[in-house]
Amino acid sequence: LVQNKVISQDELALTLATEAEVEAALMVVKVEAERAELTLSWTRVTAPLSGRVSRSQFTAGGLVTADRTHILTVVATEPLYVTFRVPEAILLQLRRDGLCEPGRLGVAVGVATDEGYPHAAELDLIDPAVDPRTGSVRFRARVPNPKGLLSPGMSARVRLTHSRQRMPS
């Protein structure tokens, strides 16, 4: 159009400048949309585990600040862990018998209303040191809780068995 003298060089420059301005405005709108999507994604609270939730401290629409506001507590319920102490004399005997290795000891657990030890558990931790105040070592076992009957903090009875013995199911 400039070569055929339909429009002037100034009109072409003005049209190109307007086009560049519109493209810049479009980029600004796209960035603002991305920022809005990111801000919206921050409004969703997710937990890294599943379990039971305590009473919420806030209602929908309340203002919370990341890493500063305690919203609620999630307590894992599957699996649960039972922690118990074993006297050092029993620990020494287990070591002498070669039973302080993974898979060598069975764990059975009973809670308040159970007869015996009906919950089979898997020993997953034996602390490396004896607590000098108690003369005992902390053991921990993982207890499946598929029906959600057990809750963290419940009292439990624990029985250690040689893994070749039949465990309750």
Tab-separated table of N, CA, C and O in Angstrom, residues 16 19 33-34 43 48 60 65 72 79 84 88 91 105 111-112 121 124 126 138-139 169:
chain	number	residue	atom	x	y	z
A	16	LEU	N	1.497	-0.247	12.422
A	16	LEU	CA	2.419	-1.217	13.021
A	16	LEU	C	2.563	-0.984	14.527
A	16	LEU	O	2.630	-1.945	15.310
A	19	GLU	N	-0.545	-2.330	16.196
A	19	GLU	CA	-0.490	-3.801	16.223
A	19	GLU	C	0.424	-4.277	17.354
A	19	GLU	O	0.078	-5.189	18.112
A	33	ALA	N	-3.988	-13.863	33.446
A	33	ALA	CA	-4.809	-15.074	33.531
A	33	ALA	C	-4.023	-16.198	34.197
A	33	ALA	O	-4.561	-16.932	35.046
A	34	GLU	N	-2.753	-16.360	33.837
A	34	GLU	CA	-1.919	-17.390	34.470
A	34	GLU	C	-1.761	-17.115	35.963
A	34	GLU	O	-1.814	-18.025	36.784
A	43	THR	N	-5.842	-21.716	46.717
A	43	THR	CA	-7.009	-21.722	47.593
A	43	THR	C	-7.435	-23.137	47.965
A	43	THR	O	-8.300	-23.315	48.793
A	48	PRO	N	-0.818	-34.397	52.582
A	48	PRO	CA	0.067	-35.401	51.996
A	48	PRO	C	-0.264	-36.828	52.423
A	48	PRO	O	0.380	-37.760	51.992
A	60	ALA	N	-15.071	-21.800	55.140
A	60	ALA	CA	-14.823	-21.404	53.759
A	60	ALA	C	-14.841	-19.887	53.649
A	60	ALA	O	-15.705	-19.221	54.212
A	65	THR	N	-2.826	-17.992	55.880
A	65	THR	CA	-1.525	-17.689	55.294
A	65	THR	C	-0.698	-18.960	55.277
A	65	THR	O	-0.564	-19.634	56.303
A	72	LEU	N	-6.055	-27.306	60.354
A	72	LEU	CA	-6.563	-28.505	60.997
A	72	LEU	C	-5.446	-29.530	61.084
A	72	LEU	O	-4.366	-29.328	60.551
A	79	PRO	N	-1.554	-47.296	57.633
A	79	PRO	CA	-1.552	-48.160	58.817
A	79	PRO	C	-1.323	-47.332	60.072
A	79	PRO	O	-0.976	-46.165	60.004
A	84	PHE	N	6.511	-49.848	71.505
A	84	PHE	CA	6.606	-50.507	72.802
A	84	PHE	C	8.067	-50.652	73.178
A	84	PHE	O	8.956	-50.555	72.340
A	88	GLU	N	16.334	-54.506	78.190
A	88	GLU	CA	17.613	-54.843	77.566
A	88	GLU	C	17.981	-56.316	77.722
A	88	GLU	O	18.623	-56.896	76.843
A	91	LEU	N	16.271	-58.005	74.933
A	91	LEU	CA	16.960	-57.624	73.699
A	91	LEU	C	18.227	-58.445	73.514
A	91	LEU	O	18.487	-58.961	72.418
A	105	LEU	N	11.027	-61.737	63.863
A	105	LEU	CA	10.094	-61.653	64.983
A	105	LEU	C	8.707	-61.316	64.471
A	105	LEU	O	8.550	-60.444	63.618
A	111	VAL	N	-6.085	-54.759	71.687
A	111	VAL	CA	-6.532	-53.497	72.285
A	111	VAL	C	-7.591	-53.788	73.338
A	111	VAL	O	-7.929	-54.941	73.577
A	112	ALA	N	-8.149	-52.751	73.933
A	112	ALA	CA	-9.005	-52.849	75.125
A	112	ALA	C	-10.066	-53.942	75.056
A	112	ALA	O	-10.235	-54.705	75.998
A	121	ALA	N	0.918	-57.730	63.258
A	121	ALA	CA	1.644	-56.507	62.923
A	121	ALA	C	3.020	-56.891	62.410
A	121	ALA	O	3.473	-58.025	62.593
A	124	ASP	N	8.916	-53.027	62.304
A	124	ASP	CA	9.629	-52.243	61.290
A	124	ASP	C	10.754	-51.394	61.860
A	124	ASP	O	11.497	-50.776	61.115
A	126	ILE	N	13.691	-51.182	65.301
A	126	ILE	CA	14.275	-51.435	66.617
A	126	ILE	C	15.306	-50.336	66.805
A	126	ILE	O	16.245	-50.220	66.013
A	138	ARG	N	13.306	-49.149	72.322
A	138	ARG	CA	12.018	-48.905	71.673
A	138	ARG	C	11.902	-49.762	70.414
A	138	ARG	O	12.783	-49.762	69.565
A	139	PHE	N	10.803	-50.489	70.311
A	139	PHE	CA	10.437	-51.251	69.119
A	139	PHE	C	9.202	-50.578	68.526
A	139	PHE	O	8.400	-50.003	69.254
A	169	SER	N	-4.560	-63.711	62.570
A	169	SER	CA	-4.847	-62.861	61.402
A	169	SER	C	-5.847	-61.795	61.727
A	169	SER	O	-6.490	-61.787	62.704
